[in-house]
Short mmCIF file of C-alpha atoms and ligand atoms in Angstrom, two decimals:
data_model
loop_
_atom_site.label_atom_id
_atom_site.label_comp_id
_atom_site.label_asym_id
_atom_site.label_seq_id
_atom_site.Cartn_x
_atom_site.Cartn_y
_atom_site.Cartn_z
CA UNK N 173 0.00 0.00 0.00
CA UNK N 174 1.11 3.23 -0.84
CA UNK N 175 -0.39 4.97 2.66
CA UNK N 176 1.77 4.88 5.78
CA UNK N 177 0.49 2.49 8.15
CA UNK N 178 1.33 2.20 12.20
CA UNK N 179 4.70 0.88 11.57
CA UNK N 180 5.98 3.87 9.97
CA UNK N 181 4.94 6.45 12.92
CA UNK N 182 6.43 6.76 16.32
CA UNK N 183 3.37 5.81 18.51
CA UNK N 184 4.87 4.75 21.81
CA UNK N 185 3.17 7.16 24.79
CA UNK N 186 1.16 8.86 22.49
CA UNK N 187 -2.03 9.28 22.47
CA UNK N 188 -3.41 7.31 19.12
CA UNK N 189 -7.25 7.50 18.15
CA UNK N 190 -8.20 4.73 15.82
CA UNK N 191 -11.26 5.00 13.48
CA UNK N 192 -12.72 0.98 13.66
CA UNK N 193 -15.60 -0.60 12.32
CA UNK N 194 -17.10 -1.77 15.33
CA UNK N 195 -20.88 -1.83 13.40
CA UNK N 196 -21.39 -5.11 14.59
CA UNK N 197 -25.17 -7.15 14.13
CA UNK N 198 -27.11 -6.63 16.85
CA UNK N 199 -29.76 -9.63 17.82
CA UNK N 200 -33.10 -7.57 17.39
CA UNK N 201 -34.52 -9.95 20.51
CA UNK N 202 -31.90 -9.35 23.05
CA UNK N 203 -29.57 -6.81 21.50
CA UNK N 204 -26.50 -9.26 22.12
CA UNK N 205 -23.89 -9.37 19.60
CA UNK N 206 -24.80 -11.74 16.85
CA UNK N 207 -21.42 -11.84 14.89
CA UNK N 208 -18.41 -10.56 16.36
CA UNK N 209 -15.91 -10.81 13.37
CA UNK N 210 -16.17 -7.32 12.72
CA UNK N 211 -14.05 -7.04 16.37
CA UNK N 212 -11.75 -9.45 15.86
CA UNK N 213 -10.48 -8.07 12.59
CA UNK N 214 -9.25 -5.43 14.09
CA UNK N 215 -7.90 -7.22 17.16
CA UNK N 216 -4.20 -7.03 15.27
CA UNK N 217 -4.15 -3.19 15.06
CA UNK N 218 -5.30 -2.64 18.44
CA UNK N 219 -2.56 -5.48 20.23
CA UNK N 220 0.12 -3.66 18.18
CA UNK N 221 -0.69 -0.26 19.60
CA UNK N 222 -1.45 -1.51 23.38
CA UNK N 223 2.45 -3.47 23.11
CA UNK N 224 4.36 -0.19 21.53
CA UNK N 225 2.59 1.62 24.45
CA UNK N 226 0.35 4.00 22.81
CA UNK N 227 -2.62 5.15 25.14
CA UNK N 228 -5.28 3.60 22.37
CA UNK N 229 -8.52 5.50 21.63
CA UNK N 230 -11.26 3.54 19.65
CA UNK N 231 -14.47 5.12 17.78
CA UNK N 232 -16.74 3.60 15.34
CA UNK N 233 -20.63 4.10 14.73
CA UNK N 234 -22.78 1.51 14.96
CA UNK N 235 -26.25 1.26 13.39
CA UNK N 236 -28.00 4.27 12.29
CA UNK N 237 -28.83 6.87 15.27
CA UNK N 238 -29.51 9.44 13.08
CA UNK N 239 -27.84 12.05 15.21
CA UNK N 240 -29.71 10.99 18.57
CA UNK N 241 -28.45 9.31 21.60
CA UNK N 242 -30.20 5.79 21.31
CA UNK N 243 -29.62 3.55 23.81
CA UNK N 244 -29.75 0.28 22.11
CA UNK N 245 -26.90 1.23 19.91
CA UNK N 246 -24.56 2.09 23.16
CA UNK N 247 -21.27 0.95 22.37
CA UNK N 248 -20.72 -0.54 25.94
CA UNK N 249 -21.68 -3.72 24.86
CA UNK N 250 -18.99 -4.10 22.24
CA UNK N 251 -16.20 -3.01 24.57
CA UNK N 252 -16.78 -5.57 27.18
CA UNK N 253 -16.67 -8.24 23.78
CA UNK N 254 -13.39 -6.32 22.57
CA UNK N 255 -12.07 -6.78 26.13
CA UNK N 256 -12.54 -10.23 26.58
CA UNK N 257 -11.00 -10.91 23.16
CA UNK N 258 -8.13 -8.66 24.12
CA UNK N 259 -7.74 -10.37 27.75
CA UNK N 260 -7.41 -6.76 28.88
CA UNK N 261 -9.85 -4.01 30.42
CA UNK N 262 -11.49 -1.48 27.77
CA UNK N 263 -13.42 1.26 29.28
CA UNK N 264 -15.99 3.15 27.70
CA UNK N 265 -17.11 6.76 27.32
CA UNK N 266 -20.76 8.27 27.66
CA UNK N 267 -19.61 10.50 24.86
CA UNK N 268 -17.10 10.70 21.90
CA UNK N 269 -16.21 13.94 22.39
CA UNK N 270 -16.20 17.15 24.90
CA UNK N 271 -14.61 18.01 28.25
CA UNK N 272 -15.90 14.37 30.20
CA UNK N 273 -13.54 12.21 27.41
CA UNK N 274 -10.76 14.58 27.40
CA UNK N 275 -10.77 14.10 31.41
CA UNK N 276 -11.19 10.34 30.48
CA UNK N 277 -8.40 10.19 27.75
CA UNK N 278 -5.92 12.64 30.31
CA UNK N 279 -6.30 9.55 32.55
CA UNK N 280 -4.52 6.77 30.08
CA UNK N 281 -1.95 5.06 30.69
CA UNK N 282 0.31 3.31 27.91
CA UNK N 283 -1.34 0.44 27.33
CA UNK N 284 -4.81 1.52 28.29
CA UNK N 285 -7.39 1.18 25.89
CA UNK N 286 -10.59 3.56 25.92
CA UNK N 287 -13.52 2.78 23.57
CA UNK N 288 -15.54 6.12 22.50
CA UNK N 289 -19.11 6.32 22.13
CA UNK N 290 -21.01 5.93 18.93
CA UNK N 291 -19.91 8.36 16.51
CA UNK N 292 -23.60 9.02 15.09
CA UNK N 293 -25.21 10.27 18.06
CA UNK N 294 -24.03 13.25 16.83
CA UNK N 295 -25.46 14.20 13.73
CA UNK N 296 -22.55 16.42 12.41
CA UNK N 297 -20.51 12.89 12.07
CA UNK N 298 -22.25 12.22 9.22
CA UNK N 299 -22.15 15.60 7.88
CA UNK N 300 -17.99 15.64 7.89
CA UNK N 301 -18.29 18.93 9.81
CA UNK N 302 -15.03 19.76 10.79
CA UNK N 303 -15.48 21.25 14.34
CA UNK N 304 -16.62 18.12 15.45
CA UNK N 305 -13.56 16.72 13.40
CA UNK N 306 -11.56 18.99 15.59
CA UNK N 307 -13.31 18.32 18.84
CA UNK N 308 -12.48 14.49 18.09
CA UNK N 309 -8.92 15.31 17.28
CA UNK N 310 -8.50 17.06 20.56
CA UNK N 311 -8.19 14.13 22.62
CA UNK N 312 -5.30 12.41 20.28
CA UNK N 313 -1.70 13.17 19.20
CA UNK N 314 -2.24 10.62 16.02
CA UNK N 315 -4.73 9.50 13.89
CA UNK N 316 -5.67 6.02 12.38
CA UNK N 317 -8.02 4.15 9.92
CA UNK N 318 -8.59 0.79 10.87
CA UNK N 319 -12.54 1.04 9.59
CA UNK N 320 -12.14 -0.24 6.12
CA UNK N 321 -15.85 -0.64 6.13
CA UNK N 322 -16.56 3.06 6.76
CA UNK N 323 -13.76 4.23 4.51
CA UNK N 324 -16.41 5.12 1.00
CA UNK N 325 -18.29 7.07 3.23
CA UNK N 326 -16.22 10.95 3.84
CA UNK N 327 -17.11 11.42 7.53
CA UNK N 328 -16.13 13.76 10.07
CA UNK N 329 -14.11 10.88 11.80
CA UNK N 330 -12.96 8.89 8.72
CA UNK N 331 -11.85 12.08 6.56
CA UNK N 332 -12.49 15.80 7.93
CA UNK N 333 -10.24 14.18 11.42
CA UNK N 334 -7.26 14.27 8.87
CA UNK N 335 -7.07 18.14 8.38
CA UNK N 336 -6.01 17.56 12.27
CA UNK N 337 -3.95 14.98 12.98
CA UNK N 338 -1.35 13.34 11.33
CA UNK N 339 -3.11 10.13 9.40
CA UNK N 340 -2.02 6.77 8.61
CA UNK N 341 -3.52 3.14 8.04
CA UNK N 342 -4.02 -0.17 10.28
CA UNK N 343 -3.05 -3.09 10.18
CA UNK N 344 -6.81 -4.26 9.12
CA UNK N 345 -6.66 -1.26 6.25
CA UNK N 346 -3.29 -2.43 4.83
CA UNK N 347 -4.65 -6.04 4.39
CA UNK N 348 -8.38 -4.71 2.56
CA UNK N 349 -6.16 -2.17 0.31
CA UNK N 350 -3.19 -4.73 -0.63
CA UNK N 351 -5.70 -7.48 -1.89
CA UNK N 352 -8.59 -5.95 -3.28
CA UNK N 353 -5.99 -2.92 -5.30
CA UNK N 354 -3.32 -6.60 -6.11
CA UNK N 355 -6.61 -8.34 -7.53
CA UNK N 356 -7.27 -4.98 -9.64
CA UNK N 357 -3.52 -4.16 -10.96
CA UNK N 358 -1.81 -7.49 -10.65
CA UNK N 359 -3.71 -10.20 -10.32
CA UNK N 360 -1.88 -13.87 -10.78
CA UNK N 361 -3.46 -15.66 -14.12
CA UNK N 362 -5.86 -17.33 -14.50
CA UNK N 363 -7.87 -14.92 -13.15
CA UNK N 364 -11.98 -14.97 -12.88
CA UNK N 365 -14.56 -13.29 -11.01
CA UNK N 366 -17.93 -14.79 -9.55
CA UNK N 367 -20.36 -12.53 -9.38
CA UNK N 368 -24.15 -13.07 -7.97
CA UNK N 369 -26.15 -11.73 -5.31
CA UNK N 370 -29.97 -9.51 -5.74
CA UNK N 371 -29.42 -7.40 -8.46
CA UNK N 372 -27.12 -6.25 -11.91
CA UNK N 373 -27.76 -2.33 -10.90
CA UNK N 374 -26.01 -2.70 -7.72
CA UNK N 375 -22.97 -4.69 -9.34
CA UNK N 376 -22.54 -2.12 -12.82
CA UNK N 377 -19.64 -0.38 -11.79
CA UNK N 378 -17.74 -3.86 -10.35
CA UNK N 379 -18.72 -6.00 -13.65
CA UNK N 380 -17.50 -3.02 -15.82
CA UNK N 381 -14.69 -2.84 -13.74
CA UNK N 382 -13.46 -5.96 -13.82
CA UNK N 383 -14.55 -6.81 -16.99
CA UNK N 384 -11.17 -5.59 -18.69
CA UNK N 385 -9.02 -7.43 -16.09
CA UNK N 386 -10.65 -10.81 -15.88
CA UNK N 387 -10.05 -14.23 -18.11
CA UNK N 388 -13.16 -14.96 -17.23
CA UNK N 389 -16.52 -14.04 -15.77
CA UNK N 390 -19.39 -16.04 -13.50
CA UNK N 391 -22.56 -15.06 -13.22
CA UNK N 392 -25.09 -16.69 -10.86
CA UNK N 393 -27.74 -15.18 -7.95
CA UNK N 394 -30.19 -13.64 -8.86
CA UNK N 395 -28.56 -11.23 -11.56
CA UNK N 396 -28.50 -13.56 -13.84
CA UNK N 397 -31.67 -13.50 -15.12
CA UNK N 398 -31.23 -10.41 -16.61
CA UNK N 399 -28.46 -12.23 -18.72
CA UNK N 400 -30.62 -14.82 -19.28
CA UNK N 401 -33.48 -12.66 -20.70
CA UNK N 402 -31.31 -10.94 -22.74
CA UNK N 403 -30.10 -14.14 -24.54
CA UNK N 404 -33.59 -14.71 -25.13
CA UNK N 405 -34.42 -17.39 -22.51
CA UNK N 406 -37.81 -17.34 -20.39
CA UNK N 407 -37.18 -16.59 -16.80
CA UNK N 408 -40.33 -16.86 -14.93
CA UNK N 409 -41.50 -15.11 -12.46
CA UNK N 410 -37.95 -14.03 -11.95
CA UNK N 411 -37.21 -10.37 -11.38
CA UNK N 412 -35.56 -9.04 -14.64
CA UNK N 413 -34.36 -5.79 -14.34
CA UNK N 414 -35.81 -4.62 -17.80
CA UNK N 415 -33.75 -1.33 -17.77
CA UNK N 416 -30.26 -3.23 -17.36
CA UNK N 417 -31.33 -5.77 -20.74
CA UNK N 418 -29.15 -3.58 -22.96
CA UNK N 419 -26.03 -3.33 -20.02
CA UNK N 420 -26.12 -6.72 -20.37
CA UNK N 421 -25.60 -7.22 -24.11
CA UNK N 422 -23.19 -4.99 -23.92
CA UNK N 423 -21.09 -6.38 -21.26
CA UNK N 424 -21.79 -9.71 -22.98
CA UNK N 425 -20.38 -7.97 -26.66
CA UNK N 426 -17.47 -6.72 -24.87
CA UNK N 427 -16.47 -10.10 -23.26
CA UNK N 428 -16.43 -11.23 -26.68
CA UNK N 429 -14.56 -9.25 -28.16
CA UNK N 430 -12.22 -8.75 -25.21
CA UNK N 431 -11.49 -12.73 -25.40
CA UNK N 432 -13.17 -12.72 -21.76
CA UNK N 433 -15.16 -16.39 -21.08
CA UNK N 434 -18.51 -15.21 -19.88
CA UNK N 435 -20.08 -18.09 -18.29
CA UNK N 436 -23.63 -17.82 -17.59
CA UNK N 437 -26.18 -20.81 -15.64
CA UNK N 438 -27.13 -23.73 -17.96
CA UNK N 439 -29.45 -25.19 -15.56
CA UNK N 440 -31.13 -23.48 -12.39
CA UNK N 441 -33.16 -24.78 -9.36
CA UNK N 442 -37.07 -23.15 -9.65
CA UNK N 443 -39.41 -22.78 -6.99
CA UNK N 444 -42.95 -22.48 -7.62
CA UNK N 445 -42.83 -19.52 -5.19
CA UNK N 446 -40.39 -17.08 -3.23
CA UNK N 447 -40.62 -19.34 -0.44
CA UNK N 448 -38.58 -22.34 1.74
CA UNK N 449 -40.70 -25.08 1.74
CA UNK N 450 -42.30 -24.89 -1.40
CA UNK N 451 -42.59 -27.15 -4.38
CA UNK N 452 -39.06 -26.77 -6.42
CA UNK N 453 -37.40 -28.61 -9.48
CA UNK N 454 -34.21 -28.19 -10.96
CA UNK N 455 -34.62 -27.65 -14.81
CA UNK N 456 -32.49 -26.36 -17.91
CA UNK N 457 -32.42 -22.62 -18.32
CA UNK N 458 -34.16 -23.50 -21.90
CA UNK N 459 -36.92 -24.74 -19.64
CA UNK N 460 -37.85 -22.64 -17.26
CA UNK N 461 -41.50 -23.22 -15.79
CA UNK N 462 -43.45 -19.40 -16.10
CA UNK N 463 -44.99 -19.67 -13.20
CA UNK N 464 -41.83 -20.73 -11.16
CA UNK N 465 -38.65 -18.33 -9.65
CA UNK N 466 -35.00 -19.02 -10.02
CA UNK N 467 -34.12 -19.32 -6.97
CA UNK N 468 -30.18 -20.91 -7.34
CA UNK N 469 -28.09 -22.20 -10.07
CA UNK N 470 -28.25 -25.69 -10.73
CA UNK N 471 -25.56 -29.26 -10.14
CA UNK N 472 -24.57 -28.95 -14.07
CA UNK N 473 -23.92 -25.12 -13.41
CA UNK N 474 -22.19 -25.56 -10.33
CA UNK N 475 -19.73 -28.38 -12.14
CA UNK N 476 -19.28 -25.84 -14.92
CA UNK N 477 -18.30 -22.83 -12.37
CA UNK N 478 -15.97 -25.61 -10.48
CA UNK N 479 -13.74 -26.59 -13.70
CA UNK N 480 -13.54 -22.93 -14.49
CA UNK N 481 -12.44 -21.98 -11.39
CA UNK N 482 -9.55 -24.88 -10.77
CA UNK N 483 -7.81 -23.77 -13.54
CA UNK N 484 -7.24 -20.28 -12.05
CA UNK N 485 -4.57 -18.57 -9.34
CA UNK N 486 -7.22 -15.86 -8.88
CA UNK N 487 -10.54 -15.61 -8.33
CA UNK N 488 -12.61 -12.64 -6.75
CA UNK N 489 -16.17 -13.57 -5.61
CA UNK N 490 -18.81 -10.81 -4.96
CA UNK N 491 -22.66 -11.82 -4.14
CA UNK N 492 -24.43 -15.48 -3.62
CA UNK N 493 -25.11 -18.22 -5.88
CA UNK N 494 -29.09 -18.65 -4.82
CA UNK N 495 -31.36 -17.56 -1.92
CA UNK N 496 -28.96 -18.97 0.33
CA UNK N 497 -30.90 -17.52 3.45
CA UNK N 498 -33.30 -20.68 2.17
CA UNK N 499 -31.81 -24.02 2.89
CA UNK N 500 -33.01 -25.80 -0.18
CA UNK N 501 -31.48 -22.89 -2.27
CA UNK N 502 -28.11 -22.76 -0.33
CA UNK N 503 -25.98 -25.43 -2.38
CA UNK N 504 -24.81 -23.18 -5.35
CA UNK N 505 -23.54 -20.99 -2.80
CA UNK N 506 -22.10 -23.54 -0.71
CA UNK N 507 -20.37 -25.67 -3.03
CA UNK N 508 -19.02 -22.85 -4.55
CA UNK N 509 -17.35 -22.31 -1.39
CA UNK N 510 -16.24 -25.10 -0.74
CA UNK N 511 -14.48 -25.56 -3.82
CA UNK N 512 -12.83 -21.72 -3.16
CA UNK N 513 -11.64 -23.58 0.20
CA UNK N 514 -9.95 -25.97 -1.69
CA UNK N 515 -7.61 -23.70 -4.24
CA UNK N 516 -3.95 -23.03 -3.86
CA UNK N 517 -5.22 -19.56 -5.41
CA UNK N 518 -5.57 -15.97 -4.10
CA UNK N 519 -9.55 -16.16 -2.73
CA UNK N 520 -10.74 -12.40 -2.36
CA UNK N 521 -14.45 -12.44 -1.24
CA UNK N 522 -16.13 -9.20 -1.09
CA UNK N 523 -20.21 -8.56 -0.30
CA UNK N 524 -22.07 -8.29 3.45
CA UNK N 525 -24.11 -11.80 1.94
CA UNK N 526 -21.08 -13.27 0.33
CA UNK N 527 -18.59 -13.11 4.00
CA UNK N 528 -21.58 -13.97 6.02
CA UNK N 529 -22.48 -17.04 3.81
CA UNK N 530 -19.05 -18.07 3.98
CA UNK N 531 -19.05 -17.50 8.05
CA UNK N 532 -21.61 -19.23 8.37
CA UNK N 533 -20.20 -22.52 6.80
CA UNK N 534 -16.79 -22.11 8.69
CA UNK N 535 -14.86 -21.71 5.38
CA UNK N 536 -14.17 -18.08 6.51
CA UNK N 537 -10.33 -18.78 7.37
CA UNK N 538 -9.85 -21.14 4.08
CA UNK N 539 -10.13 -17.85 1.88
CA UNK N 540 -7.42 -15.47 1.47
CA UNK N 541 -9.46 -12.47 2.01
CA UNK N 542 -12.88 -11.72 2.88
CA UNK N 543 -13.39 -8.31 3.12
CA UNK N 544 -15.07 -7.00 6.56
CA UNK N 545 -16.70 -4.22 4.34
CA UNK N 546 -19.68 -4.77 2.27
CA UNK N 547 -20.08 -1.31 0.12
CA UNK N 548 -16.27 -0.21 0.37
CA UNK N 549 -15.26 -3.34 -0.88
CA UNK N 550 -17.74 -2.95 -3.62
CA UNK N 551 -16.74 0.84 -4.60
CA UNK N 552 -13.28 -0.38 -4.46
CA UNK N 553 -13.41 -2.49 -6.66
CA UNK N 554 -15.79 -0.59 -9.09
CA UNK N 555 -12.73 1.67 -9.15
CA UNK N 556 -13.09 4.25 -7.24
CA UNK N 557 -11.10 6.36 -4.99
CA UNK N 558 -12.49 5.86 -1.44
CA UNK N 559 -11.97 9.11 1.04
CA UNK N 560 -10.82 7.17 3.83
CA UNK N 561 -7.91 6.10 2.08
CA UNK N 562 -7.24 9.07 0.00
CA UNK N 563 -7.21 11.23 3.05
CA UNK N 564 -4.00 8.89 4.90
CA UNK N 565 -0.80 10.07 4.47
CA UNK N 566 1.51 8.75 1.48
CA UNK N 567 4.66 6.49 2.04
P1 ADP U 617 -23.43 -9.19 -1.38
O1 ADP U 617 -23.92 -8.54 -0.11
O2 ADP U 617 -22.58 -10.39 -1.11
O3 ADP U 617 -22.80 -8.20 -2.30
P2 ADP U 617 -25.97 -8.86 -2.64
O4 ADP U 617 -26.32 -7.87 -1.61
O5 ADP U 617 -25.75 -8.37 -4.01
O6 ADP U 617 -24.71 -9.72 -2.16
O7 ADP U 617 -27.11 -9.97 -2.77
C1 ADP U 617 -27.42 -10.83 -1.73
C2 ADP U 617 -28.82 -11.31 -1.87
O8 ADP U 617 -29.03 -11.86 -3.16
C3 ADP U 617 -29.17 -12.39 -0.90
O9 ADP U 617 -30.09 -11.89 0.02
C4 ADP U 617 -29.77 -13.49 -1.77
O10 ADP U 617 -30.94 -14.05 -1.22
C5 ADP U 617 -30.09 -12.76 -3.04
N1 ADP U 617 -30.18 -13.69 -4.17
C6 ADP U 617 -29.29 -14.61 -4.58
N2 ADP U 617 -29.79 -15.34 -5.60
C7 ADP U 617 -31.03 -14.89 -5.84
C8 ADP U 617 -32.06 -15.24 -6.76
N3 ADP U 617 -31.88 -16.23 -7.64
N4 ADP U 617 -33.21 -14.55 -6.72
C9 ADP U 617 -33.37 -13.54 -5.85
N5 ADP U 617 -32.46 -13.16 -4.95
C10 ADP U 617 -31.29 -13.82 -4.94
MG1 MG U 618 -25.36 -6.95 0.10
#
């Protein structure tokens, strides 16, 4: 990466406020944290700075407060999980910024770790106003972006704080940047890219993206039926987005002509509605029922994607095979999966669905890299410049 990271700072005794992603799931019964991974990625960064002896300061938003004080989205909670996880004691703050945390932060020790209060009960967060940058950058000597997930949005504490403090990377930030920018500039070949998930319009910018690095492109979830239709096959009741017929002709022209194999379903598992438990079938896309929904791609499909995929030393995977929140329509995703477990290749997964179908089987840790954010993942690799980075300070 070309941003300075922790390692290239003197951080010992000084007081070192690091921007994390701490937006954990929430259990909407009893509020408990229902994944923690989001905590743990970030454990590396954080036992770095409590060993050099930096007085550590954490903040991170979680959920959407919308500028009020809400108590379910305390961060309390989280710092009791991030302490346990550390072994060490993390206090928290009733605030993330004013005279009460400056007392609190004036109290460190090196070592100490202090977790701040959710970002977003203050409105102006959102709104990258910069006195409330400077108010945060009063209580810290350095600043740093661990919050990779939170880095394509330009907030007050993941891009005004910079015009404050000197600004450098995480651990956690070095990893999402090196992969997802190696995948876009110098991927190993073979290289293909799986793509899948709800919808083509929210994956334009990524399959125009990587359409001109790719040897070949996958296409399963449910945004392929908009390829389908626009080859001329029947899709049901499938959603087709009608608007996105012609993107897809083109995309499919340019993979022509660009010598790019664009593989697309040949057979796909139909329910008779958008339902578990319901009457399904798995049939040739030639042979699609019209009163049934695609709801995952088919065994032929899934041997097809599989013998592509083998032959590759990278492969990038953004968005689900099926309805994998349905267990009938889970196997497309899961055997996909598994077989992305299996490769001696570079495995970059990015999508919220994509690492928390992959979580959820255990085959987390098999992949090289699953990225902990869902959108910046997603506008990285569509291309774009994301303002958390851009605002860190160059090598
Ligand atoms: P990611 O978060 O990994 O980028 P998306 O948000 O694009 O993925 O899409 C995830 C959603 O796509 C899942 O909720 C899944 O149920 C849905 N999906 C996958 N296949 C289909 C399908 N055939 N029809 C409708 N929805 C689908
Ligand atoms: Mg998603």
């Amino acid at each position: 990466m070309h941003k300075k990271t922790i390692r290239d700072i003197e951080i010992k005794g000084k007081r070192v406020l690091v921007r994390v992603d701490f937006n954990v799931p929430l259990d909407p019964e009893t509020n408990a944290i229902s994944d923690d991974s989001r905590i743990r990625a970030v454990l590396p960064t954080i036992r770095y700075l409590v060993e050099k002896g930096s007085k550590v300061i954490l903040c991170s938003h979680l959920g959407r407060p919308k500028g009020r004080v809400v108590e379910e989205l305390r961060l309390a909670p989280v710092a009791k999980r991030l302490s346990e996880l550390l072994g060490l004691p993390v206090a928290s703050a009733g605030d993330c910024i004013g005279p009460e945390v400056e007392e609190a932060v004036s109290r460190l020790n090196e070592g100490d770790a202090l977790l701040l209060e959710n970002l977003r009960f203050h409105a102006e967060e959102e709104k990258n106003n910069l006195e409330f940058a400077e108010a945060l950058s009063r209580l810290a000597d350095v600043y740093v972006n661990d919050a990779f997930g939170a880095a394509h949005r330009a907030h007050a504490s993941t891009a005004g704080i910079a015009q404050y403090l000197p600004a450098v990377a995480g651990f956690l930030m070095e990893k999402e940047v090196d992969f997802l920018s190696k995948a876009l500039t110098e991927p190993a070949h073979p290289f293909a890219a799986i793509t899948g998930g709800a919808k083509v319009s929210d994956k334009l910018g990524l399959l125009e993206n990587i359409m001109g690095k790719v040897d070949s492109l996958l296409i399963g979830g449910g945004m392929c039926c908009t390829f389908l239709k626009a080859q001329g096959y029947s899709v049901g009741q499938s959603r087709v987005e009608e608007d996105k017929l012609d993107f897809a002709r083109k995309l499919m022209d340019k993979a022509a002509s660009a010598g790019v194999k664009l593989i697309l379903p040949s057979d796909v598992i139909v329910a008779e509605s958008f339902a578990s438990g319901v009457p399904c079938k798995t049939v040739s896309v030639s042979e699609i029922p019209e009163n049934y929904y695609v709801m995952d791609i088919g065994p032929s499909t899934v041997d097809e994607f599989a013998t592509e995929i083998r032959k590759c030393k990278t492969v990038m995977w953004n968005g689900p095979m099926g309805v994998f929140e349905y267990k009938e329509f889970r196997n497309g995703t899961e055997a996909i999966a598994r077989e992305l477990a299996k490769l001696e290749a570079t495995t970059i997964l990015g999508g919220g669905s994509t690492a928390e179908a992959v979580e959820e089987l255990g085959l987390a840790d098999r992949m090289s890299h699953v990225s902990t954010g869902g959108g910046a993942s997603l506008e990285f690799l569509e291309g774009k410049i994301l303002p958390g980075v851009e605002v860190l300070q160059d090598k």
